[in-house]
GROMACS .gro file of C-alpha atoms in nm:
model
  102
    1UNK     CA    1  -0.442  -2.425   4.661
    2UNK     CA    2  -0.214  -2.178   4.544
    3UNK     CA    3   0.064  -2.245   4.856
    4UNK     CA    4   0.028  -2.614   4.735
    5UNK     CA    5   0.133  -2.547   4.394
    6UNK     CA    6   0.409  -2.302   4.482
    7UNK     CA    7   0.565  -2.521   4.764
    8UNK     CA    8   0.556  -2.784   4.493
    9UNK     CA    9   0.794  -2.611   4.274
   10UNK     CA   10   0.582  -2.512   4.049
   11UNK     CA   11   0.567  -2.213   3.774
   12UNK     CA   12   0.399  -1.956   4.092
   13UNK     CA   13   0.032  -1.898   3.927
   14UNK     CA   14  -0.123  -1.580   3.880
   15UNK     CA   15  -0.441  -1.518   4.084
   16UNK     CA   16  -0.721  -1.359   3.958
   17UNK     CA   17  -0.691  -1.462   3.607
   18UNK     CA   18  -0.847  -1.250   3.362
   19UNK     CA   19  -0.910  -1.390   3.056
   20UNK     CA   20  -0.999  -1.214   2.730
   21UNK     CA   21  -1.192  -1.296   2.378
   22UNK     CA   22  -1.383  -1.143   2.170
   23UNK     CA   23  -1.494  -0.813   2.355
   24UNK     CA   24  -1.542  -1.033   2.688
   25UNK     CA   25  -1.366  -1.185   2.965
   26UNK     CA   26  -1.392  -1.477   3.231
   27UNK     CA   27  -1.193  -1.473   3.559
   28UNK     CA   28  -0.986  -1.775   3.708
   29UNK     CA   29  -0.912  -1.831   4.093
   30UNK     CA   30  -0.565  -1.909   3.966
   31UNK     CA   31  -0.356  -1.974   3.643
   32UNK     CA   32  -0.083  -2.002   3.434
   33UNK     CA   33  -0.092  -1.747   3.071
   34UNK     CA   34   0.155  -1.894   2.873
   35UNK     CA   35   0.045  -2.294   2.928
   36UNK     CA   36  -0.303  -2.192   2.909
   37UNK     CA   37  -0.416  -2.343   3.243
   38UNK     CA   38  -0.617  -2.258   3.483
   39UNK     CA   39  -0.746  -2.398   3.811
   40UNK     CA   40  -1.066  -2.357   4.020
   41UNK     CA   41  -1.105  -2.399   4.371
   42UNK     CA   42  -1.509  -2.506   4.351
   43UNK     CA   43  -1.637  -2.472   4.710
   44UNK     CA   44  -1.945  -2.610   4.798
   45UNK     CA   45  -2.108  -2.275   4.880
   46UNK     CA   46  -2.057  -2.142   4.553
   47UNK     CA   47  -2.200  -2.447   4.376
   48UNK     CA   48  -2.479  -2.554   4.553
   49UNK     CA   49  -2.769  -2.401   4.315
   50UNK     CA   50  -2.896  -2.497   3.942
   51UNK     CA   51  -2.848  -2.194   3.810
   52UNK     CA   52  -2.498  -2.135   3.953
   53UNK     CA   53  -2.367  -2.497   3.808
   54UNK     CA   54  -2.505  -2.422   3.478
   55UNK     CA   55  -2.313  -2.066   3.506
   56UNK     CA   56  -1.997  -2.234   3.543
   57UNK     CA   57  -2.052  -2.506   3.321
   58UNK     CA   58  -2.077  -2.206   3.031
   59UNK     CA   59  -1.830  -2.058   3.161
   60UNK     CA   60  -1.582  -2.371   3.175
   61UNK     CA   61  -1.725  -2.455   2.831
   62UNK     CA   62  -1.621  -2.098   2.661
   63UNK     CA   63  -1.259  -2.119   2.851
   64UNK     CA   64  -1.248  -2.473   2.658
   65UNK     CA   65  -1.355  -2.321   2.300
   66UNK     CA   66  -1.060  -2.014   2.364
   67UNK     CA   67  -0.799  -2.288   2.429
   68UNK     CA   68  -0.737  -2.339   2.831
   69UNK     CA   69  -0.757  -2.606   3.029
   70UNK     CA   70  -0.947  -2.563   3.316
   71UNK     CA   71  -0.877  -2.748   3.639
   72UNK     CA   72  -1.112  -2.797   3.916
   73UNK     CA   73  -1.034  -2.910   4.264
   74UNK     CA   74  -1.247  -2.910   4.623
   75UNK     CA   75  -1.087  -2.892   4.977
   76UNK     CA   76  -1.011  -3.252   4.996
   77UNK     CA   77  -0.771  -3.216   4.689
   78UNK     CA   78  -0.608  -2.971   4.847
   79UNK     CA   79  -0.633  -3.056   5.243
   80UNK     CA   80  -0.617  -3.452   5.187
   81UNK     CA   81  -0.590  -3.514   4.812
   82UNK     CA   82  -0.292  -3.253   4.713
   83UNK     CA   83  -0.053  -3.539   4.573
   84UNK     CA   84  -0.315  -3.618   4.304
   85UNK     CA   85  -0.407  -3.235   4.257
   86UNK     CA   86  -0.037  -3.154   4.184
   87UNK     CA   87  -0.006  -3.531   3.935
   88UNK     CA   88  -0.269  -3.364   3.748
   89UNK     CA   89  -0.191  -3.009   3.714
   90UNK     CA   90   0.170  -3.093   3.623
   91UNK     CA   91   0.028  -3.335   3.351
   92UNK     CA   92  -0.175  -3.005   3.231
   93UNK     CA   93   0.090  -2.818   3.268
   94UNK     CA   94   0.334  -2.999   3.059
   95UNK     CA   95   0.570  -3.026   3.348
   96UNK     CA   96   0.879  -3.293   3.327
   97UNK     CA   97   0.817  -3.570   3.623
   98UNK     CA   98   1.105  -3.479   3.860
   99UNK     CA   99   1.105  -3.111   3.814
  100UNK     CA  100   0.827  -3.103   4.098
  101UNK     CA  101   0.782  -3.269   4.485
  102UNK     CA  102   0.452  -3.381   4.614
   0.00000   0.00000   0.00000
């Protein structure tokens, strides 16, 4: 996901985001401090049980009340979906149409 973004022209994202509030922290797979975006790659794996989607549901839900934007994106956005990954992350990022390829 990361390669995507950076062969796009893209701002290169930090991995391993940590991000602190109020005497805690979350971690991103990858982001962007200064816009305030981050973006998950959600593999099924990781996802699969109740208890892990309502972890990362809280979690997505206290990024969102500490002002990011978190993006989420499988292996078909970024094996067979990328164009659309990269329209939306741009749009999140603020970035001018142009200023990146697909």
């Amino acid at each position: 996901m990361r390669w995507r973004f950076i062969a796009a022209r893209f701002p290169v994202p930090d991995v391993q985001v940590r991000v602190p509030a109020g005497g805690r922290a979350r971690w991103l797979d990858i982001g962007w401090h200064e816009e305030r975006v981050g973006a998950e790659f959600d593999g099924q794996e990781a996802h699969m049980t109740p208890q892990q989607l309502r972890d990362d549901r809280h979690r997505h839900n206290w990024l969102t009340e500490h002002r990011w934007t978190l993006l989420h994106f499988t292996k078909a956005d970024v094996y067979r979906e990328h164009r659309q990954m990269l329209a939306v992350t741009a749009r999140a990022l603020g970035l001018r149409p142009g200023s990146w390829r697909s």
